């Protein structure tokens, strides 16, 4: 990973290349991240909850849209939480992006932690979504709050198609292919298809 010595020179438009982040391979890829930010619609002064934040790339991009935006990331793995904190330090302003270590499957613990945090204007779940977690997030959002979930597994797709059928919103499948070497020539290498559900309360 290489950092620009002045992160401001990277601009505010979402879709920073993965090389700008510390990560272990689990990161929302930049074309999909740009789509997520478009659905989350960050506005000045607003707060994002990024649940299962991983490298924190979505939260970082949210914060970079405006200096007054804030994000709270929740990550259960200490190594990934450490990566997210490094990315917050390198790519956002001090105090913009806070990372909490917690298990999303323990909703009692999560609710207790979130009770003391700023209420969200938008919530993103990039992995590990469950029906119970989605219900918790729906209750936490104010009227007009945006909720976006991405998934790559069959189980996640089943959950998201169910939420779409019950709650409405928009359901999209995102396929991205990048040019890659095949010997001395080039061909298209597909990434995992992402199912994206977005909803406004």
CSV table of C-alpha atoms in Angstrom, one decimal:
chain,number,residue,atom,x,y,z
A,1,UNK,CA,0.0,0.0,0.0
A,2,UNK,CA,1.2,3.5,-0.8
A,3,UNK,CA,-0.2,6.7,0.7
A,4,UNK,CA,-0.2,10.1,-0.9
A,5,UNK,CA,1.8,12.4,1.4
A,6,UNK,CA,-1.1,14.8,1.2
A,7,UNK,CA,-4.3,12.7,1.3
A,8,UNK,CA,-6.3,15.8,0.3
A,9,UNK,CA,-4.8,15.4,-3.2
A,10,UNK,CA,-6.7,12.2,-3.6
A,11,UNK,CA,-9.9,14.2,-4.0
A,12,UNK,CA,-13.3,13.7,-2.5
A,13,UNK,CA,-15.0,11.5,-5.1
A,14,UNK,CA,-15.6,8.0,-3.9
A,15,UNK,CA,-13.7,5.1,-5.5
A,16,UNK,CA,-10.2,5.3,-4.1
A,17,UNK,CA,-8.0,2.5,-5.4
A,18,UNK,CA,-7.4,-0.4,-3.0
A,19,UNK,CA,-3.7,0.5,-2.9
A,20,UNK,CA,-4.5,3.6,-0.8
A,21,UNK,CA,-5.7,1.3,2.1
A,22,UNK,CA,-4.2,-1.1,4.5
A,23,UNK,CA,-6.1,-4.3,4.1
A,24,UNK,CA,-5.9,-8.1,4.1
A,25,UNK,CA,-7.8,-8.6,0.9
A,26,UNK,CA,-11.2,-8.1,2.5
A,27,UNK,CA,-12.2,-4.7,1.2
A,28,UNK,CA,-15.1,-3.3,-0.8
A,29,UNK,CA,-13.6,-2.9,-4.2
A,30,UNK,CA,-13.5,0.7,-5.5
A,31,UNK,CA,-16.2,0.4,-8.3
A,32,UNK,CA,-18.6,-1.3,-5.8
A,33,UNK,CA,-17.7,1.2,-3.1
A,34,UNK,CA,-18.6,4.1,-5.4
A,35,UNK,CA,-22.0,2.5,-5.9
A,36,UNK,CA,-22.4,2.1,-2.2
A,37,UNK,CA,-21.6,5.7,-1.5
A,38,UNK,CA,-24.1,6.9,-4.1
A,39,UNK,CA,-26.8,4.9,-2.3
A,40,UNK,CA,-25.7,6.1,1.1
A,41,UNK,CA,-25.8,9.8,0.0
A,42,UNK,CA,-23.5,11.4,2.6
A,43,UNK,CA,-24.4,15.0,3.5
A,44,UNK,CA,-22.5,17.5,5.6
A,45,UNK,CA,-22.7,16.9,9.4
A,46,UNK,CA,-24.1,13.4,9.0
A,47,UNK,CA,-23.1,10.1,10.7
A,48,UNK,CA,-22.6,6.7,9.2
A,49,UNK,CA,-22.5,3.4,11.0
A,50,UNK,CA,-20.3,1.0,9.0
A,51,UNK,CA,-21.0,-2.5,10.5
A,52,UNK,CA,-18.5,-5.2,9.7
A,53,UNK,CA,-16.2,-2.4,8.6
A,54,UNK,CA,-13.2,-4.5,7.6
A,55,UNK,CA,-10.6,-2.1,6.3
A,56,UNK,CA,-13.0,0.8,6.8
A,57,UNK,CA,-13.0,1.8,3.2
A,58,UNK,CA,-16.7,2.8,3.0
A,59,UNK,CA,-16.4,4.8,6.2
A,60,UNK,CA,-13.3,6.5,5.0
A,61,UNK,CA,-14.9,7.5,1.7
A,62,UNK,CA,-18.0,8.7,3.6
A,63,UNK,CA,-15.8,11.0,5.8
A,64,UNK,CA,-13.8,12.3,2.8
A,65,UNK,CA,-16.9,13.7,1.2
A,66,UNK,CA,-17.1,16.5,3.7
A,67,UNK,CA,-14.9,17.5,6.8
A,68,UNK,CA,-18.0,17.5,9.0
A,69,UNK,CA,-19.1,13.9,8.2
A,70,UNK,CA,-18.4,11.3,10.8
A,71,UNK,CA,-18.4,7.5,10.8
A,72,UNK,CA,-18.5,4.7,13.4
A,73,UNK,CA,-17.0,1.4,12.3
A,74,UNK,CA,-17.7,-1.9,14.1
A,75,UNK,CA,-15.4,-4.8,13.5
A,76,UNK,CA,-15.0,-8.0,15.5
A,77,UNK,CA,-11.5,-9.0,14.4
A,78,UNK,CA,-8.7,-7.0,16.1
A,79,UNK,CA,-6.4,-7.2,13.1
A,80,UNK,CA,-9.0,-5.7,10.8
A,81,UNK,CA,-10.0,-3.1,13.3
A,82,UNK,CA,-6.3,-2.1,13.5
A,83,UNK,CA,-6.2,-1.8,9.7
A,84,UNK,CA,-9.3,0.4,9.8
A,85,UNK,CA,-7.8,2.7,12.4
A,86,UNK,CA,-4.7,3.1,10.3
A,87,UNK,CA,-6.8,4.0,7.3
A,88,UNK,CA,-8.8,6.4,9.4
A,89,UNK,CA,-5.5,8.1,10.6
A,90,UNK,CA,-4.0,8.3,7.1
A,91,UNK,CA,-7.1,9.2,5.1
A,92,UNK,CA,-9.5,11.1,7.3
A,93,UNK,CA,-9.3,14.1,9.7
A,94,UNK,CA,-8.7,13.5,13.4
A,95,UNK,CA,-11.9,12.4,15.1
A,96,UNK,CA,-13.9,11.7,11.9
A,97,UNK,CA,-13.8,7.9,11.9
A,98,UNK,CA,-14.0,5.9,15.2
A,99,UNK,CA,-13.5,2.1,15.2
A,100,UNK,CA,-15.1,-0.2,17.8
A,101,UNK,CA,-14.3,-3.8,18.3
A,102,UNK,CA,-17.6,-5.8,18.8
A,103,UNK,CA,-19.3,-8.9,17.4
A,104,UNK,CA,-22.3,-8.1,15.2
A,105,UNK,CA,-23.9,-11.4,16.2
A,106,UNK,CA,-24.2,-10.2,19.8
A,107,UNK,CA,-27.0,-7.7,19.4
A,108,UNK,CA,-27.3,-7.1,23.2
A,109,UNK,CA,-23.7,-6.0,23.4
A,110,UNK,CA,-23.9,-4.1,20.1
A,111,UNK,CA,-27.0,-2.2,21.2
A,112,UNK,CA,-25.4,-1.3,24.5
A,113,UNK,CA,-22.4,0.1,22.7
A,114,UNK,CA,-24.4,1.9,20.1
A,115,UNK,CA,-26.6,3.5,22.7
A,116,UNK,CA,-23.7,5.8,23.7
A,117,UNK,CA,-22.9,6.8,20.1
A,118,UNK,CA,-24.3,9.4,17.8
A,119,UNK,CA,-27.5,8.3,16.1
A,120,UNK,CA,-26.9,7.3,12.4
A,121,UNK,CA,-28.1,9.1,9.4
A,122,UNK,CA,-27.1,6.1,7.2
A,123,UNK,CA,-26.0,2.5,7.9
A,124,UNK,CA,-23.8,0.2,5.7
A,125,UNK,CA,-23.3,-3.5,6.2
A,126,UNK,CA,-20.7,-4.9,3.9
A,127,UNK,CA,-20.8,-8.5,5.3
A,128,UNK,CA,-22.3,-10.5,8.1
A,129,UNK,CA,-25.8,-9.2,7.8
A,130,UNK,CA,-28.6,-11.1,9.5
A,131,UNK,CA,-32.4,-10.5,9.8
A,132,UNK,CA,-32.0,-9.5,13.5
A,133,UNK,CA,-29.3,-7.1,12.7
A,134,UNK,CA,-31.3,-5.5,9.9
A,135,UNK,CA,-34.3,-5.1,12.2
A,136,UNK,CA,-32.0,-3.4,14.8
A,137,UNK,CA,-30.6,-1.0,12.2
A,138,UNK,CA,-34.1,-0.2,10.9
A,139,UNK,CA,-35.1,0.9,14.4
A,140,UNK,CA,-32.0,3.0,14.8
A,141,UNK,CA,-32.4,5.0,11.7
A,142,UNK,CA,-34.4,8.2,11.6
A,143,UNK,CA,-37.0,9.0,9.0
A,144,UNK,CA,-35.1,9.7,5.8
A,145,UNK,CA,-32.2,7.5,6.9
A,146,UNK,CA,-30.5,5.4,4.3
A,147,UNK,CA,-29.7,1.7,4.8
A,148,UNK,CA,-27.4,-0.2,2.4
A,149,UNK,CA,-26.4,-3.9,2.6
A,150,UNK,CA,-24.0,-5.7,0.3
A,151,UNK,CA,-23.5,-9.5,0.2
A,152,UNK,CA,-21.6,-12.0,-1.9
A,153,UNK,CA,-23.0,-15.3,-0.5
A,154,UNK,CA,-26.1,-17.2,-1.4
A,155,UNK,CA,-27.3,-16.8,2.2
A,156,UNK,CA,-26.9,-13.0,1.9
A,157,UNK,CA,-28.7,-12.9,-1.4
A,158,UNK,CA,-31.6,-14.8,0.2
A,159,UNK,CA,-31.7,-12.4,3.1
A,160,UNK,CA,-31.6,-9.3,0.8
A,161,UNK,CA,-34.3,-10.6,-1.6
A,162,UNK,CA,-36.5,-11.2,1.5
A,163,UNK,CA,-35.9,-7.7,2.8
A,164,UNK,CA,-36.6,-6.3,-0.6
A,165,UNK,CA,-39.9,-8.2,-0.8
A,166,UNK,CA,-41.0,-7.1,2.6
A,167,UNK,CA,-39.6,-3.5,3.0
A,168,UNK,CA,-39.1,-2.4,-0.6
A,169,UNK,CA,-36.1,-0.4,-1.6
A,170,UNK,CA,-33.8,-1.2,-4.5
A,171,UNK,CA,-32.1,-4.6,-5.2
A,172,UNK,CA,-29.2,-4.7,-7.6
A,173,UNK,CA,-26.6,-7.3,-8.7
A,174,UNK,CA,-23.2,-5.8,-9.5
A,175,UNK,CA,-20.7,-7.6,-11.7
A,176,UNK,CA,-17.3,-6.2,-12.3
A,177,UNK,CA,-14.6,-7.6,-14.6
A,178,UNK,CA,-11.1,-6.3,-14.8
A,179,UNK,CA,-8.5,-6.8,-17.6
A,180,UNK,CA,-5.9,-9.4,-16.5
A,181,UNK,CA,-3.0,-11.2,-18.2
A,182,UNK,CA,-3.5,-14.5,-19.9
A,183,UNK,CA,0.0,-15.4,-20.8
A,184,UNK,CA,1.3,-12.6,-23.1
A,185,UNK,CA,-2.3,-11.4,-23.9
A,186,UNK,CA,-5.2,-10.0,-21.9
A,187,UNK,CA,-8.6,-11.2,-20.9
A,188,UNK,CA,-11.4,-10.4,-18.5
A,189,UNK,CA,-11.2,-11.6,-14.9
A,190,UNK,CA,-14.6,-11.4,-13.1
A,191,UNK,CA,-14.8,-10.4,-9.4
A,192,UNK,CA,-17.4,-12.0,-7.1
A,193,UNK,CA,-20.9,-10.7,-8.0
A,194,UNK,CA,-22.2,-8.4,-5.3
A,195,UNK,CA,-25.9,-8.2,-4.3
A,196,UNK,CA,-26.7,-4.7,-3.1
A,197,UNK,CA,-29.9,-3.7,-1.3
A,198,UNK,CA,-30.7,-0.1,-0.5
A,199,UNK,CA,-33.6,1.4,1.4
A,200,UNK,CA,-34.7,4.7,2.8
A,201,UNK,CA,-36.8,4.9,6.0
